[in-house]
C-alpha positions as semicolon CSV with decimal commas, in nm:
position;residue;x (nm);y (nm);z (nm)
1;M;11,093;10,111;8,110
2;I;10,769;10,035;8,297
3;G;10,606;9,680;8,271
4;F;10,301;9,516;8,358
5;L;10,198;9,140;8,424
6;T;9,803;9,142;8,406
7;T;9,733;8,741;8,444
8;G;9,703;8,523;8,698
9;L;9,873;8,136;8,623
10;R;9,879;8,060;8,223
11;L;10,041;8,355;8,024
12;R;10,004;8,318;7,657
13;A;9,975;8,588;7,504
14;S;10,217;8,964;7,471
15;G;10,123;9,309;7,356
16;R;10,259;9,634;7,375
17;E;10,228;10,009;7,363
18;T;10,513;10,175;7,237
19;Y;10,591;10,536;7,205
20;G;10,911;10,573;6,966
21;K;11,070;10,289;7,131
22;E;10,928;10,005;7,467
23;L;10,708;10,185;7,758
24;C;10,458;9,915;7,842
25;T;10,497;9,611;7,788
26;V;10,271;9,350;7,917
27;R;10,198;9,013;7,935
28;M;9,840;8,853;7,995
29;S;9,558;8,545;8,018
30;S;9,373;8,492;7,694
31;D;9,087;8,326;7,963
32;A;8,873;8,637;8,123
33;M;9,039;8,888;8,064
34;K;8,814;9,055;8,322
35;D;8,936;8,854;8,658
36;N;9,346;8,929;8,525
37;K;9,533;9,171;8,778
38;M;9,812;9,411;8,805
39;L;10,072;9,254;9,011
40;H;10,437;9,482;8,954
41;V;10,610;9,716;8,825
42;V;10,924;9,739;8,681
43;Y;11,186;9,994;8,681
44;R;11,639;9,898;8,736
45;V;11,713;10,150;8,985
46;G;12,150;10,262;9,095
47;N;12,119;10,083;9,354
48;I;11,972;9,836;9,456
49;E;12,042;9,813;9,829
50;S;11,960;10,170;9,899
51;T;11,638;10,202;9,675
52;K;11,553;9,883;9,945
53;K;11,639;10,083;10,314
54;Y;11,430;10,389;10,089
55;Y;11,115;10,213;10,084
56;T;11,096;9,957;10,370
57;K;11,231;10,255;10,563
58;C;11,005;10,559;10,375
59;F;10,606;10,387;10,293
60;G;10,691;10,082;10,531
61;M;10,706;9,840;10,231
62;K;10,811;9,472;10,280
63;V;11,074;9,326;10,068
64;L;10,853;9,096;9,942
65;R;11,132;8,791;9,786
66;E;11,437;8,868;9,587
67;R;11,668;8,699;9,356
68;D;12,059;8,750;9,198
69;V;12,095;8,584;8,898
70;P;12,535;8,647;8,847
71;D;12,520;8,504;8,514
72;D;12,276;8,764;8,273
73;K;12,418;9,015;8,523
74;Y;12,132;9,104;8,757
75;T;11,931;9,156;9,046
76;N;11,606;9,200;9,121
77;C;11,391;9,287;9,431
78;F;11,032;9,283;9,478
79;L;10,873;9,532;9,762
80;G;10,491;9,593;9,857
81;F;10,271;9,600;10,167
82;G;10,194;9,240;10,190
83;S;10,181;8,948;9,983
84;E;10,148;8,895;9,622
85;R;10,027;8,538;9,605
86;R;9,730;8,592;9,335
87;G;9,685;8,913;9,324
88;E;9,652;8,984;9,697
89;H;9,865;9,299;9,696
90;F;10,059;9,507;9,408
91;S;10,447;9,476;9,437
92;I;10,705;9,714;9,241
93;E;11,007;9,509;9,102
94;L;11,361;9,713;9,097
95;T;11,592;9,566;8,867
96;Y;11,947;9,649;8,917
97;N;12,251;9,492;8,643
98;Y;12,587;9,501;8,768
99;G;12,793;9,815;8,724
100;V;12,500;10,026;8,576
101;D;12,488;10,341;8,910
102;K;12,232;10,608;8,744
103;Y;11,916;10,579;8,385
104;D;11,799;10,889;8,153
105;L;11,445;10,797;8,319
106;G;11,260;11,085;8,066
107;N;10,954;11,236;8,161
108;G;10,683;10,902;8,054
109;F;10,682;10,766;8,388
110;K;10,497;11,048;8,599
111;C;10,447;10,806;8,905
112;V;10,381;10,552;9,177
113;G;10,068;10,687;9,382
114;I;10,009;10,587;9,797
115;S;9,752;10,577;9,973
116;V;9,805;10,689;10,365
117;P;9,567;10,787;10,595
118;D;9,699;11,046;10,749
119;V;9,946;11,227;10,481
120;E;10,071;11,554;10,730
121;A;10,246;11,168;10,905
122;A;10,407;11,028;10,611
123;V;10,570;11,295;10,544
124;D;10,754;11,316;10,863
125;Q;10,776;10,969;10,768
126;V;10,918;11,030;10,455
127;N;11,211;11,352;10,623
128;E;11,280;11,159;10,963
129;N;11,467;10,901;10,743
130;D;11,612;11,139;10,515
131;G;11,435;11,145;10,263
132;K;11,320;11,332;9,936
133;I;10,991;11,569;9,909
134;I;10,970;11,738;9,626
135;D;10,638;11,892;9,682
136;N;10,403;11,940;9,965
137;S;10,170;12,218;9,791
138;E;9,881;12,032;9,829
139;L;9,901;11,983;10,211
140;P;9,675;11,746;10,403
141;T;9,510;11,581;10,073
142;S;9,902;11,515;9,861
143;A;10,224;11,505;9,884
144;V;10,490;11,350;9,649
145;A;10,823;11,277;9,756
146;E;11,109;11,177;9,535
147;D;11,327;10,870;9,535
148;T;11,744;10,845;9,481
149;D;11,689;10,769;9,155
150;G;11,470;11,037;9,054
151;Y;11,123;10,812;9,049
152;R;10,808;10,951;9,189
153;F;10,547;10,885;9,513
154;Q;10,210;11,074;9,548
155;L;10,138;11,058;9,931
156;V;9,739;11,095;9,850
157;R;9,521;11,050;10,117
158;G;9,278;10,790;10,160
159;E;9,254;10,355;10,319
160;Q;9,207;10,095;10,035
161;R;9,348;9,719;10,111
162;D;9,595;9,738;9,916
163;P;9,825;10,175;9,981
164;V;10,017;10,145;9,612
165;S;9,685;10,246;9,404
166;K;9,782;10,415;9,104
167;I;10,082;10,374;8,811
168;S;10,043;10,735;8,673
169;Y;10,223;10,853;8,313
170;I;10,242;11,044;8,078
171;C;10,092;11,002;7,722
172;T;10,025;11,218;7,353
173;N;9,715;11,046;7,281
174;I;9,479;10,939;7,579
175;E;9,184;10,846;7,379
176;N;9,471;10,549;7,144
177;S;9,594;10,539;7,486
178;I;9,248;10,439;7,690
179;K;9,176;10,130;7,388
180;F;9,459;10,071;7,387
181;Y;9,388;9,848;7,697
182;E;9,027;9,778;7,707
183;T;9,023;9,654;7,428
184;A;9,380;9,440;7,418
185;L;9,411;9,317;7,780
186;G;9,045;9,414;7,897
187;M;9,045;9,690;8,104
188;T;8,774;9,876;8,242
189;C;8,842;10,238;8,233
190;F;8,690;10,429;8,566
191;E;8,757;10,798;8,398
192;S;8,787;10,967;8,193
193;T;8,818;11,401;8,141
194;G;9,059;11,354;7,838
195;S;9,316;11,448;7,987
196;L;9,355;11,227;8,213
197;A;9,203;10,919;8,272
198;K;9,174;10,555;8,521
199;L;9,162;10,256;8,435
200;G;9,230;9,876;8,552
201;Y;9,039;9,530;8,681
202;G;8,818;9,486;8,930
203;T;8,728;9,813;9,120
204;E;8,878;10,158;9,142
205;K;8,918;10,178;9,517
206;D;9,073;9,794;9,492
207;S;9,280;9,741;9,339
208;T;9,639;9,963;9,214
209;I;9,533;10,115;8,848
210;V;9,668;10,280;8,611
211;E;9,634;10,668;8,505
212;L;9,762;10,806;8,152
213;V;9,746;11,175;8,236
214;H;9,792;11,399;7,834
215;S;10,057;11,564;7,686
216;D;10,111;11,729;7,428
217;E;10,502;11,692;7,441
218;A;10,671;11,399;7,289
219;V;10,689;11,102;7,552
220;D;11,092;11,017;7,590
221;V;11,115;10,716;7,754
222;G;11,520;10,751;7,833
223;D;11,770;10,499;7,831
């Protein structure tokens, strides 16, 4: 499951886009949707300590906050490149469920995008910290890393205030997906080619965006 929180202070409504199973859960404010921000993405991991180490060492993220909930048998950890206050930076929320060390990721989640000034240096940092690069064919403009659970990160040459540049996932009907994000969540469509779309709040170069990639194959969101 990938979750997006797209509001500031008041949470009043909810919407979902579903492909057989829940893929995206959104909580949003009913006030001034143009001022909304994408705040975090949520996914589950099998070993939260090794994932924390991977993201901090390989990507240079910081642990922003953590909480353990023994009564409900899960742990959360938020990581990112800066403060979450008022949506200043996008964060990744990891969820570890006690006793579950592996998940079927399916094919619905494509990658997290990270902007870096020097992709080759970023690749070296991943390799030097025992990370995994699965595609460097587009060097020096981009490369793809994969974490210990199989989640992918596209390292893209560029600089922006918040390095987490995009959350990318697969959809089978790109036009319906665009309509959902525009009408239900008040996002702006920055680009649409029929096979790919980019949506978000604010400006594309100053915020984390949602990237939709069309596929003719059925979307499997895993377990």
